PDB file of C-alpha atoms in Angstrom:
ATOM      1  CA  UNK X   3      -1.456  23.301 -18.004  1.00 67.00           C
ATOM      2  CA  UNK X   4       0.083  20.225 -19.616  1.00 78.00           C
ATOM      3  CA  UNK X   5       2.569  20.033 -16.743  1.00 83.00           C
ATOM      4  CA  UNK X   6      -0.314  20.094 -14.259  1.00 86.00           C
ATOM      5  CA  UNK X   7      -2.070  17.263 -16.102  1.00 87.00           C
ATOM      6  CA  UNK X   8       1.179  15.303 -16.185  1.00 87.00           C
ATOM      7  CA  UNK X   9       1.753  15.705 -12.436  1.00 89.00           C
ATOM      8  CA  UNK X  10      -1.765  14.581 -11.527  1.00 90.00           C
ATOM      9  CA  UNK X  11      -1.717  11.659 -13.977  1.00 90.00           C
ATOM     10  CA  UNK X  12       1.547  10.416 -12.477  1.00 90.00           C
ATOM     11  CA  UNK X  13       0.613  11.121  -8.867  1.00 93.00           C
ATOM     12  CA  UNK X  14      -2.412   8.811  -8.815  1.00 93.00           C
ATOM     13  CA  UNK X  15      -0.636   5.504  -9.695  1.00 93.00           C
ATOM     14  CA  UNK X  16       1.885   6.270  -6.935  1.00 93.00           C
ATOM     15  CA  UNK X  17      -0.768   7.261  -4.392  1.00 95.00           C
ATOM     16  CA  UNK X  18      -2.870   4.108  -4.810  1.00 96.00           C
ATOM     17  CA  UNK X  19      -0.252   1.628  -3.468  1.00 95.00           C
ATOM     18  CA  UNK X  20       0.347   3.942  -0.491  1.00 95.00           C
ATOM     19  CA  UNK X  21      -3.401   4.213   0.077  1.00 97.00           C
ATOM     20  CA  UNK X  22      -4.066   0.466  -0.024  1.00 97.00           C
ATOM     21  CA  UNK X  23      -1.136  -0.495   2.188  1.00 97.00           C
ATOM     22  CA  UNK X  24      -2.014   2.231   4.696  1.00 97.00           C
ATOM     23  CA  UNK X  25      -5.625   0.991   4.758  1.00 97.00           C
ATOM     24  CA  UNK X  26      -4.277  -2.479   5.461  1.00 97.00           C
ATOM     25  CA  UNK X  27      -2.216  -1.112   8.329  1.00 96.00           C
ATOM     26  CA  UNK X  28      -5.332   0.641   9.624  1.00 96.00           C
ATOM     27  CA  UNK X  29      -7.322  -2.624   9.770  1.00 97.00           C
ATOM     28  CA  UNK X  30      -4.469  -4.359  11.563  1.00 96.00           C
ATOM     29  CA  UNK X  31      -3.769  -1.635  14.102  1.00 94.00           C
ATOM     30  CA  UNK X  32      -7.415  -0.952  14.853  1.00 94.00           C
ATOM     31  CA  UNK X  33      -7.782  -4.658  15.652  1.00 94.00           C
ATOM     32  CA  UNK X  34      -4.892  -4.345  18.108  1.00 93.00           C
ATOM     33  CA  UNK X  35      -1.889  -5.615  16.120  1.00 94.00           C
ATOM     34  CA  UNK X  36       0.898  -3.278  15.018  1.00 93.00           C
ATOM     35  CA  UNK X  37       1.876  -4.405  11.531  1.00 94.00           C
ATOM     36  CA  UNK X  38       5.470  -3.339  10.903  1.00 93.00           C
ATOM     37  CA  UNK X  39       5.713  -6.058   8.229  1.00 95.00           C
ATOM     38  CA  UNK X  40       3.851  -4.021   5.580  1.00 95.00           C
ATOM     39  CA  UNK X  41       7.056  -3.505   3.609  1.00 94.00           C
ATOM     40  CA  UNK X  42       7.675  -7.253   3.424  1.00 94.00           C
ATOM     41  CA  UNK X  43       4.034  -8.000   2.613  1.00 96.00           C
ATOM     42  CA  UNK X  44       4.135  -5.481  -0.239  1.00 94.00           C
ATOM     43  CA  UNK X  45       7.237  -7.037  -1.745  1.00 93.00           C
ATOM     44  CA  UNK X  46       5.860 -10.573  -1.300  1.00 94.00           C
ATOM     45  CA  UNK X  47       2.633  -9.660  -3.084  1.00 94.00           C
ATOM     46  CA  UNK X  48       4.488  -7.776  -5.821  1.00 92.00           C
ATOM     47  CA  UNK X  49       6.811 -10.699  -6.444  1.00 92.00           C
ATOM     48  CA  UNK X  50       4.104 -13.324  -6.844  1.00 94.00           C
ATOM     49  CA  UNK X  51       1.886 -10.979  -8.843  1.00 93.00           C
ATOM     50  CA  UNK X  52       4.748 -10.275 -11.266  1.00 91.00           C
ATOM     51  CA  UNK X  53       5.691 -13.961 -11.308  1.00 91.00           C
ATOM     52  CA  UNK X  54       2.164 -14.762 -12.469  1.00 93.00           C
ATOM     53  CA  UNK X  55       2.369 -12.068 -15.157  1.00 92.00           C
ATOM     54  CA  UNK X  56       5.736 -13.455 -16.276  1.00 90.00           C
ATOM     55  CA  UNK X  57       4.290 -16.921 -16.891  1.00 92.00           C
ATOM     56  CA  UNK X  58       1.115 -15.798 -18.684  1.00 92.00           C
ATOM     57  CA  UNK X  59       2.393 -12.760 -20.605  1.00 88.00           C
ATOM     58  CA  UNK X  60       2.981 -14.776 -23.788  1.00 87.00           C
ATOM     59  CA  UNK X  61      -0.606 -16.070 -23.879  1.00 87.00           C
ATOM     60  CA  UNK X  62      -3.483 -14.464 -25.759  1.00 86.00           C
ATOM     61  CA  UNK X  63      -5.135 -13.363 -22.520  1.00 89.00           C
ATOM     62  CA  UNK X  64      -6.315  -9.745 -22.383  1.00 91.00           C
ATOM     63  CA  UNK X  65      -3.752  -7.400 -20.809  1.00 89.00           C
ATOM     64  CA  UNK X  66      -6.106  -5.904 -18.249  1.00 92.00           C
ATOM     65  CA  UNK X  67      -7.428  -9.394 -17.472  1.00 93.00           C
ATOM     66  CA  UNK X  68      -3.877 -10.454 -16.654  1.00 93.00           C
ATOM     67  CA  UNK X  69      -3.589  -7.470 -14.325  1.00 94.00           C
ATOM     68  CA  UNK X  70      -6.787  -8.416 -12.488  1.00 95.00           C
ATOM     69  CA  UNK X  71      -5.687 -12.038 -12.085  1.00 95.00           C
ATOM     70  CA  UNK X  72      -2.245 -10.871 -10.984  1.00 94.00           C
ATOM     71  CA  UNK X  73      -3.964  -8.716  -8.375  1.00 96.00           C
ATOM     72  CA  UNK X  74      -5.783 -11.780  -7.002  1.00 97.00           C
ATOM     73  CA  UNK X  75      -2.518 -13.739  -6.883  1.00 97.00           C
ATOM     74  CA  UNK X  76      -0.820 -10.851  -5.062  1.00 96.00           C
ATOM     75  CA  UNK X  77      -3.728 -10.601  -2.597  1.00 97.00           C
ATOM     76  CA  UNK X  78      -3.489 -14.319  -1.864  1.00 97.00           C
ATOM     77  CA  UNK X  79       0.281 -14.094  -1.390  1.00 96.00           C
ATOM     78  CA  UNK X  80      -0.086 -11.133   0.964  1.00 97.00           C
ATOM     79  CA  UNK X  81      -2.781 -12.937   2.930  1.00 98.00           C
ATOM     80  CA  UNK X  82      -0.647 -16.065   3.360  1.00 97.00           C
ATOM     81  CA  UNK X  83       2.428 -14.087   4.384  1.00 97.00           C
ATOM     82  CA  UNK X  84       0.444 -12.050   6.913  1.00 97.00           C
ATOM     83  CA  UNK X  85      -0.591 -15.289   8.613  1.00 97.00           C
ATOM     84  CA  UNK X  86       2.998 -15.599   9.830  1.00 96.00           C
ATOM     85  CA  UNK X  87       2.575 -12.324  11.705  1.00 96.00           C
ATOM     86  CA  UNK X  88      -0.779 -13.441  13.086  1.00 96.00           C
ATOM     87  CA  UNK X  89       0.659 -16.774  14.216  1.00 96.00           C
ATOM     88  CA  UNK X  90       3.614 -15.146  15.951  1.00 95.00           C
ATOM     89  CA  UNK X  91       1.956 -12.041  17.410  1.00 93.00           C
ATOM     90  CA  UNK X  92      -1.577 -13.253  18.169  1.00 93.00           C
ATOM     91  CA  UNK X  93      -1.269 -16.972  18.862  1.00 93.00           C
ATOM     92  CA  UNK X  94       2.284 -17.161  20.204  1.00 93.00           C
ATOM     93  CA  UNK X  95       2.207 -13.623  21.705  1.00 92.00           C
ATOM     94  CA  UNK X  96       5.621 -12.725  20.303  1.00 92.00           C
ATOM     95  CA  UNK X  97       6.760  -9.118  20.175  1.00 93.00           C
ATOM     96  CA  UNK X  98       4.962  -7.519  17.231  1.00 93.00           C
ATOM     97  CA  UNK X  99       7.752  -5.128  16.260  1.00 92.00           C
ATOM     98  CA  UNK X 100      10.456  -7.791  16.235  1.00 94.00           C
ATOM     99  CA  UNK X 101       8.228 -10.196  14.304  1.00 94.00           C
ATOM    100  CA  UNK X 102       7.389  -7.549  11.713  1.00 95.00           C
ATOM    101  CA  UNK X 103      11.045  -6.581  11.330  1.00 95.00           C
ATOM    102  CA  UNK X 104      12.026 -10.216  10.805  1.00 95.00           C
ATOM    103  CA  UNK X 105       9.352 -10.635   8.125  1.00 95.00           C
ATOM    104  CA  UNK X 106      10.606  -7.482   6.394  1.00 94.00           C
ATOM    105  CA  UNK X 107      14.153  -8.837   6.338  1.00 93.00           C
ATOM    106  CA  UNK X 108      13.188 -12.300   5.110  1.00 93.00           C
ATOM    107  CA  UNK X 109      11.396 -11.375   1.875  1.00 91.00           C
ATOM    108  CA  UNK X 110      14.092  -9.385  -0.006  1.00 89.00           C
ATOM    109  CA  UNK X 111      16.694 -12.059   0.707  1.00 88.00           C
ATOM    110  CA  UNK X 112      14.381 -14.875  -0.379  1.00 90.00           C
ATOM    111  CA  UNK X 113      13.354 -13.063  -3.570  1.00 88.00           C
ATOM    112  CA  UNK X 114      16.950 -12.246  -4.442  1.00 85.00           C
ATOM    113  CA  UNK X 115      17.984 -15.880  -3.935  1.00 88.00           C
ATOM    114  CA  UNK X 116      15.066 -17.267  -5.952  1.00 88.00           C
ATOM    115  CA  UNK X 117      15.557 -14.738  -8.765  1.00 86.00           C
ATOM    116  CA  UNK X 118      19.269 -15.451  -8.999  1.00 85.00           C
ATOM    117  CA  UNK X 119      18.640 -19.199  -9.108  1.00 88.00           C
ATOM    118  CA  UNK X 120      15.693 -19.084 -11.520  1.00 86.00           C
ATOM    119  CA  UNK X 121      16.254 -16.024 -13.728  1.00 84.00           C
ATOM    120  CA  UNK X 122      19.895 -15.132 -13.097  1.00 83.00           C
ATOM    121  CA  UNK X 123      18.805 -11.592 -12.183  1.00 81.00           C
ATOM    122  CA  UNK X 124      17.919  -9.524  -9.127  1.00 78.00           C
ATOM    123  CA  UNK X 125      14.180  -9.790  -9.725  1.00 78.00           C
ATOM    124  CA  UNK X 126      11.467 -10.460 -12.278  1.00 83.00           C
ATOM    125  CA  UNK X 127      11.173  -8.468 -15.490  1.00 81.00           C
ATOM    126  CA  UNK X 128       7.978  -8.645 -17.530  1.00 83.00           C
ATOM    127  CA  UNK X 129       7.208  -7.226 -20.958  1.00 83.00           C
ATOM    128  CA  UNK X 130       3.542  -6.477 -20.343  1.00 84.00           C
ATOM    129  CA  UNK X 131       2.507  -2.823 -20.389  1.00 85.00           C
ATOM    130  CA  UNK X 132      -0.662  -2.175 -18.379  1.00 90.00           C
ATOM    131  CA  UNK X 133      -0.755   1.510 -19.303  1.00 87.00           C
ATOM    132  CA  UNK X 134      -4.162   2.835 -20.403  1.00 90.00           C
ATOM    133  CA  UNK X 135      -3.838   5.586 -22.995  1.00 89.00           C
ATOM    134  CA  UNK X 136      -7.435   6.681 -22.630  1.00 90.00           C
ATOM    135  CA  UNK X 137     -10.757   5.404 -21.319  1.00 89.00           C
ATOM    136  CA  UNK X 138     -13.396   5.448 -24.099  1.00 89.00           C
ATOM    137  CA  UNK X 139     -15.987   8.219 -23.760  1.00 87.00           C
ATOM    138  CA  UNK X 140     -14.860   9.288 -20.277  1.00 89.00           C
ATOM    139  CA  UNK X 141     -11.561  10.624 -21.610  1.00 87.00           C
ATOM    140  CA  UNK X 142     -13.514  13.198 -23.648  1.00 89.00           C
ATOM    141  CA  UNK X 143     -14.902  14.960 -20.561  1.00 91.00           C
ATOM    142  CA  UNK X 144     -13.405  18.474 -20.354  1.00 89.00           C
ATOM    143  CA  UNK X 145     -10.594  18.784 -17.768  1.00 87.00           C
ATOM    144  CA  UNK X 146     -11.643  15.720 -15.735  1.00 89.00           C
ATOM    145  CA  UNK X 147     -11.154  13.486 -18.752  1.00 90.00           C
ATOM    146  CA  UNK X 148      -7.520  14.516 -19.103  1.00 88.00           C
ATOM    147  CA  UNK X 149      -6.890  14.356 -15.377  1.00 89.00           C
ATOM    148  CA  UNK X 150      -8.372  10.975 -14.540  1.00 91.00           C
ATOM    149  CA  UNK X 151      -9.130   9.053 -17.724  1.00 92.00           C
ATOM    150  CA  UNK X 152      -6.066   9.557 -19.906  1.00 90.00           C
ATOM    151  CA  UNK X 153      -2.527   8.185 -19.501  1.00 89.00           C
ATOM    152  CA  UNK X 154      -3.380   6.140 -16.437  1.00 90.00           C
ATOM    153  CA  UNK X 155      -3.758   2.599 -15.042  1.00 93.00           C
ATOM    154  CA  UNK X 156      -6.907   0.755 -14.029  1.00 94.00           C
ATOM    155  CA  UNK X 157      -5.187   0.274 -10.669  1.00 94.00           C
ATOM    156  CA  UNK X 158      -6.313   3.845  -9.874  1.00 95.00           C
ATOM    157  CA  UNK X 159      -9.995   2.953 -10.260  1.00 95.00           C
ATOM    158  CA  UNK X 160      -9.617  -0.344  -8.402  1.00 96.00           C
ATOM    159  CA  UNK X 161      -7.911   1.513  -5.562  1.00 96.00           C
ATOM    160  CA  UNK X 162     -10.777   3.984  -5.235  1.00 96.00           C
ATOM    161  CA  UNK X 163     -13.308   1.135  -5.194  1.00 97.00           C
ATOM    162  CA  UNK X 164     -11.323  -0.662  -2.474  1.00 97.00           C
ATOM    163  CA  UNK X 165     -11.186   2.579  -0.468  1.00 97.00           C
ATOM    164  CA  UNK X 166     -14.979   2.903  -0.537  1.00 97.00           C
ATOM    165  CA  UNK X 167     -15.439  -0.768   0.358  1.00 97.00           C
ATOM    166  CA  UNK X 168     -12.939  -0.450   3.212  1.00 97.00           C
ATOM    167  CA  UNK X 169     -14.746   2.594   4.615  1.00 97.00           C
ATOM    168  CA  UNK X 170     -18.120   0.831   4.460  1.00 97.00           C
ATOM    169  CA  UNK X 171     -16.757  -2.317   6.112  1.00 97.00           C
ATOM    170  CA  UNK X 172     -14.942  -0.293   8.750  1.00 96.00           C
ATOM    171  CA  UNK X 173     -17.798   2.011   9.776  1.00 95.00           C
ATOM    172  CA  UNK X 174     -21.073   0.469   8.591  1.00 95.00           C
ATOM    173  CA  UNK X 175     -20.846  -3.249   9.429  1.00 96.00           C
ATOM    174  CA  UNK X 176     -20.904  -5.385  12.565  1.00 96.00           C
ATOM    175  CA  UNK X 177     -17.544  -6.764  11.542  1.00 96.00           C
ATOM    176  CA  UNK X 178     -16.006  -3.274  11.541  1.00 96.00           C
ATOM    177  CA  UNK X 179     -17.517  -2.441  14.924  1.00 95.00           C
ATOM    178  CA  UNK X 180     -16.218  -5.668  16.435  1.00 96.00           C
ATOM    179  CA  UNK X 181     -12.802  -5.146  14.885  1.00 96.00           C
ATOM    180  CA  UNK X 182     -12.493  -1.699  16.432  1.00 95.00           C
ATOM    181  CA  UNK X 183     -13.802  -2.986  19.758  1.00 94.00           C
ATOM    182  CA  UNK X 184     -11.096  -5.650  19.860  1.00 93.00           C
ATOM    183  CA  UNK X 185      -8.425  -2.999  19.396  1.00 91.00           C
ATOM    184  CA  UNK X 186      -9.829  -0.443  21.814  1.00 90.00           C
ATOM    185  CA  UNK X 187     -11.345  -2.631  24.564  1.00 91.00           C
ATOM    186  CA  UNK X 188     -10.428  -6.297  24.003  1.00 93.00           C
ATOM    187  CA  UNK X 189     -11.593  -7.465  27.431  1.00 92.00           C
ATOM    188  CA  UNK X 190     -14.960  -5.770  27.041  1.00 91.00           C
ATOM    189  CA  UNK X 191     -15.307  -7.334  23.590  1.00 93.00           C
ATOM    190  CA  UNK X 192     -14.387 -10.734  24.988  1.00 92.00           C
ATOM    191  CA  UNK X 193     -16.942 -10.358  27.785  1.00 91.00           C
ATOM    192  CA  UNK X 194     -19.792 -10.099  25.276  1.00 92.00           C
ATOM    193  CA  UNK X 195     -18.709 -13.180  23.342  1.00 92.00           C
ATOM    194  CA  UNK X 196     -16.542 -11.698  20.553  1.00 93.00           C
ATOM    195  CA  UNK X 197     -13.608 -13.923  19.649  1.00 94.00           C
ATOM    196  CA  UNK X 198     -10.780 -11.403  20.007  1.00 94.00           C
ATOM    197  CA  UNK X 199      -8.130 -13.685  18.535  1.00 94.00           C
ATOM    198  CA  UNK X 200     -10.259 -14.386  15.466  1.00 95.00           C
ATOM    199  CA  UNK X 201     -10.944 -10.680  14.907  1.00 96.00           C
ATOM    200  CA  UNK X 202      -7.249  -9.889  15.169  1.00 96.00           C
ATOM    201  CA  UNK X 203      -6.422 -12.636  12.707  1.00 97.00           C
ATOM    202  CA  UNK X 204      -9.038 -11.063  10.418  1.00 97.00           C
ATOM    203  CA  UNK X 205      -7.547  -7.571  10.831  1.00 97.00           C
ATOM    204  CA  UNK X 206      -4.027  -8.761  10.052  1.00 97.00           C
ATOM    205  CA  UNK X 207      -5.303 -10.864   7.138  1.00 97.00           C
ATOM    206  CA  UNK X 208      -7.051  -7.844   5.629  1.00 97.00           C
ATOM    207  CA  UNK X 209      -3.814  -5.897   5.947  1.00 97.00           C
ATOM    208  CA  UNK X 210      -2.060  -8.763   4.151  1.00 97.00           C
ATOM    209  CA  UNK X 211      -4.594  -8.759   1.301  1.00 97.00           C
ATOM    210  CA  UNK X 212      -4.480  -4.988   0.845  1.00 97.00           C
ATOM    211  CA  UNK X 213      -0.711  -4.924   1.316  1.00 96.00           C
ATOM    212  CA  UNK X 214      -0.212  -7.621  -1.322  1.00 96.00           C
ATOM    213  CA  UNK X 215      -2.436  -5.761  -3.786  1.00 97.00           C
ATOM    214  CA  UNK X 216      -0.647  -2.516  -2.970  1.00 95.00           C
ATOM    215  CA  UNK X 217       2.709  -4.148  -3.640  1.00 94.00           C
ATOM    216  CA  UNK X 218       1.572  -5.456  -7.016  1.00 94.00           C
ATOM    217  CA  UNK X 219       0.086  -2.083  -7.928  1.00 94.00           C
ATOM    218  CA  UNK X 220       3.418  -0.504  -6.993  1.00 93.00           C
ATOM    219  CA  UNK X 221       5.175  -2.896  -9.379  1.00 90.00           C
ATOM    220  CA  UNK X 222       2.641  -2.076 -12.109  1.00 89.00           C
ATOM    221  CA  UNK X 223       2.312   1.686 -11.710  1.00 85.00           C
ATOM    222  CA  UNK X 224       5.771   2.656 -10.456  1.00 84.00           C
ATOM    223  CA  UNK X 225       8.159  -0.110 -11.562  1.00 77.00           C
ATOM    224  CA  UNK X 226       6.451  -0.899 -14.913  1.00 72.00           C
ATOM    225  CA  UNK X 227       5.641  -4.483 -13.982  1.00 59.00           C
ATOM    226  CA  UNK X 228       9.017  -5.437 -12.446  1.00 65.00           C
ATOM    227  CA  UNK X 229      10.288  -6.461  -9.020  1.00 66.00           C
ATOM    228  CA  UNK X 230      13.795  -6.258  -7.620  1.00 61.00           C
ATOM    229  CA  UNK X 231      15.278  -8.019  -4.616  1.00 53.00           C
ATOM    230  CA  UNK X 232      17.760  -5.220  -3.968  1.00 48.00           C
ATOM    231  CA  UNK X 233      15.513  -2.163  -4.140  1.00 56.00           C
ATOM    232  CA  UNK X 234      12.352  -3.922  -2.930  1.00 69.00           C
ATOM    233  CA  UNK X 235       9.484  -1.429  -2.797  1.00 80.00           C
ATOM    234  CA  UNK X 236      11.723   1.556  -2.005  1.00 79.00           C
ATOM    235  CA  UNK X 237      10.462   1.995   1.543  1.00 84.00           C
ATOM    236  CA  UNK X 238       6.822   2.369   0.467  1.00 90.00           C
ATOM    237  CA  UNK X 239       5.700   0.036   3.265  1.00 91.00           C
ATOM    238  CA  UNK X 240       7.215   2.301   5.902  1.00 90.00           C
ATOM    239  CA  UNK X 241       5.959   5.377   4.066  1.00 90.00           C
ATOM    240  CA  UNK X 242       2.480   3.816   4.173  1.00 93.00           C
ATOM    241  CA  UNK X 243       2.792   3.578   7.963  1.00 92.00           C
ATOM    242  CA  UNK X 244       3.478   7.322   8.035  1.00 89.00           C
ATOM    243  CA  UNK X 245       0.488   7.894   5.718  1.00 92.00           C
ATOM    244  CA  UNK X 246      -1.694   5.857   8.079  1.00 93.00           C
ATOM    245  CA  UNK X 247      -0.586   7.882  11.109  1.00 89.00           C
ATOM    246  CA  UNK X 248      -0.861  11.193   9.262  1.00 88.00           C
ATOM    247  CA  UNK X 249      -4.357  10.125   8.180  1.00 90.00           C
ATOM    248  CA  UNK X 250      -5.259   9.402  11.816  1.00 89.00           C
ATOM    249  CA  UNK X 251      -6.363   5.833  11.045  1.00 91.00           C
ATOM    250  CA  UNK X 252      -9.365   7.134   9.053  1.00 93.00           C
ATOM    251  CA  UNK X 253      -9.866   5.955   5.445  1.00 95.00           C
ATOM    252  CA  UNK X 254     -10.526   9.254   3.668  1.00 94.00           C
ATOM    253  CA  UNK X 255      -7.894  11.160   5.614  1.00 93.00           C
ATOM    254  CA  UNK X 256      -5.481   8.395   4.646  1.00 95.00           C
ATOM    255  CA  UNK X 257      -6.407   9.075   1.000  1.00 96.00           C
ATOM    256  CA  UNK X 258      -5.452  12.743   1.382  1.00 94.00           C
ATOM    257  CA  UNK X 259      -2.183  11.823   3.077  1.00 93.00           C
ATOM    258  CA  UNK X 260      -1.350   9.328   0.318  1.00 95.00           C
ATOM    259  CA  UNK X 261      -2.006  11.961  -2.357  1.00 95.00           C
ATOM    260  CA  UNK X 262       0.227  14.421  -0.506  1.00 92.00           C
ATOM    261  CA  UNK X 263       3.219  12.084  -0.329  1.00 91.00           C
ATOM    262  CA  UNK X 264       2.684  10.768  -3.844  1.00 93.00           C
ATOM    263  CA  UNK X 265       2.561  14.311  -5.240  1.00 92.00           C
ATOM    264  CA  UNK X 266       5.879  15.144  -3.578  1.00 90.00           C
ATOM    265  CA  UNK X 267       7.447  12.066  -5.114  1.00 89.00           C
ATOM    266  CA  UNK X 268       6.068  12.897  -8.558  1.00 91.00           C
ATOM    267  CA  UNK X 269       7.387  16.442  -8.324  1.00 89.00           C
ATOM    268  CA  UNK X 270      10.801  15.101  -7.317  1.00 87.00           C
ATOM    269  CA  UNK X 271      10.982  13.017 -10.498  1.00 85.00           C
ATOM    270  CA  UNK X 272       9.599  15.775 -12.745  1.00 85.00           C
ATOM    271  CA  UNK X 273      11.905  18.695 -11.972  1.00 84.00           C
ATOM    272  CA  UNK X 274      12.842  19.197 -15.637  1.00 79.00           C
ATOM    273  CA  UNK X 275       9.176  19.980 -16.411  1.00 79.00           C
ATOM    274  CA  UNK X 276       8.865  22.660 -13.709  1.00 80.00           C
ATOM    275  CA  UNK X 277      10.833  25.707 -14.894  1.00 78.00           C
ATOM    276  CA  UNK X 278      11.318  27.553 -11.594  1.00 78.00           C
ATOM    277  CA  UNK X 279      12.577  24.402  -9.829  1.00 78.00           C
ATOM    278  CA  UNK X 280      14.758  23.406 -12.767  1.00 77.00           C
ATOM    279  CA  UNK X 281      16.319  26.894 -12.784  1.00 81.00           C
ATOM    280  CA  UNK X 282      17.576  26.392  -9.226  1.00 82.00           C
ATOM    281  CA  UNK X 283      20.086  23.794 -10.492  1.00 83.00           C
ATOM    282  CA  UNK X 284      19.724  21.677  -7.364  1.00 85.00           C
ATOM    283  CA  UNK X 285      20.778  18.042  -7.670  1.00 83.00           C
ATOM    284  CA  UNK X 286      17.691  15.860  -8.257  1.00 81.00           C
ATOM    285  CA  UNK X 287      18.776  13.578  -5.430  1.00 84.00           C
ATOM    286  CA  UNK X 288      17.713  16.220  -2.922  1.00 85.00           C
ATOM    287  CA  UNK X 289      14.281  16.431  -4.479  1.00 85.00           C
ATOM    288  CA  UNK X 290      13.945  12.643  -4.304  1.00 83.00           C
ATOM    289  CA  UNK X 291      14.391  12.953  -0.550  1.00 86.00           C
ATOM    290  CA  UNK X 292      11.262  15.128  -0.313  1.00 83.00           C
ATOM    291  CA  UNK X 293       8.663  12.410   0.524  1.00 81.00           C
ATOM    292  CA  UNK X 294      10.857  10.923   3.233  1.00 81.00           C
ATOM    293  CA  UNK X 295      11.859  14.278   4.742  1.00 87.00           C
ATOM    294  CA  UNK X 296       8.185  15.282   4.683  1.00 83.00           C
ATOM    295  CA  UNK X 297       7.383  12.036   6.489  1.00 78.00           C
ATOM    296  CA  UNK X 298       9.697  12.898   9.381  1.00 82.00           C
ATOM    297  CA  UNK X 299       8.472  16.501   9.559  1.00 84.00           C
ATOM    298  CA  UNK X 300       4.813  15.511   9.508  1.00 77.00           C
ATOM    299  CA  UNK X 301       5.264  12.813  12.137  1.00 75.00           C
ATOM    300  CA  UNK X 302       7.253  15.197  14.330  1.00 78.00           C
ATOM    301  CA  UNK X 303       4.425  17.739  14.324  1.00 75.00           C
ATOM    302  CA  UNK X 304       1.485  15.327  14.439  1.00 68.00           C
ATOM    303  CA  UNK X 305       2.730  12.481  16.641  1.00 62.00           C
ATOM    304  CA  UNK X 306       1.045  13.882  19.759  1.00 59.00           C
ATOM    305  CA  UNK X 307      -2.212  14.689  18.004  1.00 54.00           C
ATOM    306  CA  UNK X 308      -2.420  11.635  15.754  1.00 49.00           C
ATOM    307  CA  UNK X 309      -2.591   8.692  18.078  1.00 51.00           C
ATOM    308  CA  UNK X 310      -4.311   5.413  17.428  1.00 55.00           C
ATOM    309  CA  UNK X 311      -7.665   5.363  19.211  1.00 55.00           C
ATOM    310  CA  UNK X 312      -6.580   3.610  22.376  1.00 52.00           C
ATOM    311  CA  UNK X 313      -5.297   0.491  20.623  1.00 49.00           C
ATOM    312  CA  UNK X 314      -4.047  -1.737  23.429  1.00 46.00           C
ATOM    313  CA  UNK X 315      -2.069  -4.176  21.318  1.00 47.00           C
ATOM    314  CA  UNK X 316      -1.993  -7.889  22.119  1.00 46.00           C
ATOM    315  CA  UNK X 317      -2.639  -8.414  25.819  1.00 49.00           C
ATOM    316  CA  UNK X 318      -0.612 -11.216  27.347  1.00 38.00           C
ATOM    317  CA  UNK X 319      -3.545 -12.505  29.350  1.00 51.00           C
ATOM    318  CA  UNK X 320      -4.661 -16.054  28.766  1.00 45.00           C
ATOM    319  CA  UNK X 321      -8.238 -15.145  29.531  1.00 46.00           C
ATOM    320  CA  UNK X 322      -9.041 -13.986  26.038  1.00 45.00           C
ATOM    321  CA  UNK X 323     -10.803 -16.389  23.714  1.00 43.00           C
TER     322      UNK X 323
END
């Protein structure tokens, strides 16, 4: 039973970054812009979030307060970086895939250069531990207390709140309706006075905000508050794209997909605690491949069924507002 608790407790901090970044990709794609740059946005947000933590870690500020402020810094960084994609793909009508790939390639190199020049290392290392041993009162609840309120991070609770907010905005507001209209039928949306370019800027900006937060939460919950120019975010941005597709561009299905991939990753790093897997004497490297192999298998079997709802991408007509 302790192993089960351990797996769940360590799955959630991994699932939340995937969830948030995939939600960001959902907003972008449903507005009509394919955001391949999620990997770069994650790393950009993680870097500036950790840079903020690095400069304030020696102050008397509350640890969880630092995390919340770092989250805001990461969100701002992700938003600003996503504007480059919006400028290129929406305003200048550049190829979205090439633009996203270029943005993904730029960030690791820039971070590595800055870190080498400023810290003489490959990234930023902080000494702040955001780990929450237990949540008062709630941790005493039988079963659920151990699962969700012990040995965790507040990033898990923030992620769930952002999921609910995203679902409400996406399905229950005029903004969400207009956003989806601009992705599915941009000319029809334009004909009734909706500014398609503005809505697509908004969709990409939301993906930047969520991607930046997701990157910082990855650094907090997976990398223990550090960033690295070489390893980046270990392909989590691309994995989030697979989570988004597997979740069929729907918030709560994306949550299930994120939990699935995160659980596989947690299992891969916890083989020694699972007797029947440990007894197989298989090199752990093969287990670490599980989330990525699962990604390819899932996409192979769901690619025909899981298609974006008629997202037309950026039309090259000049008639749009």
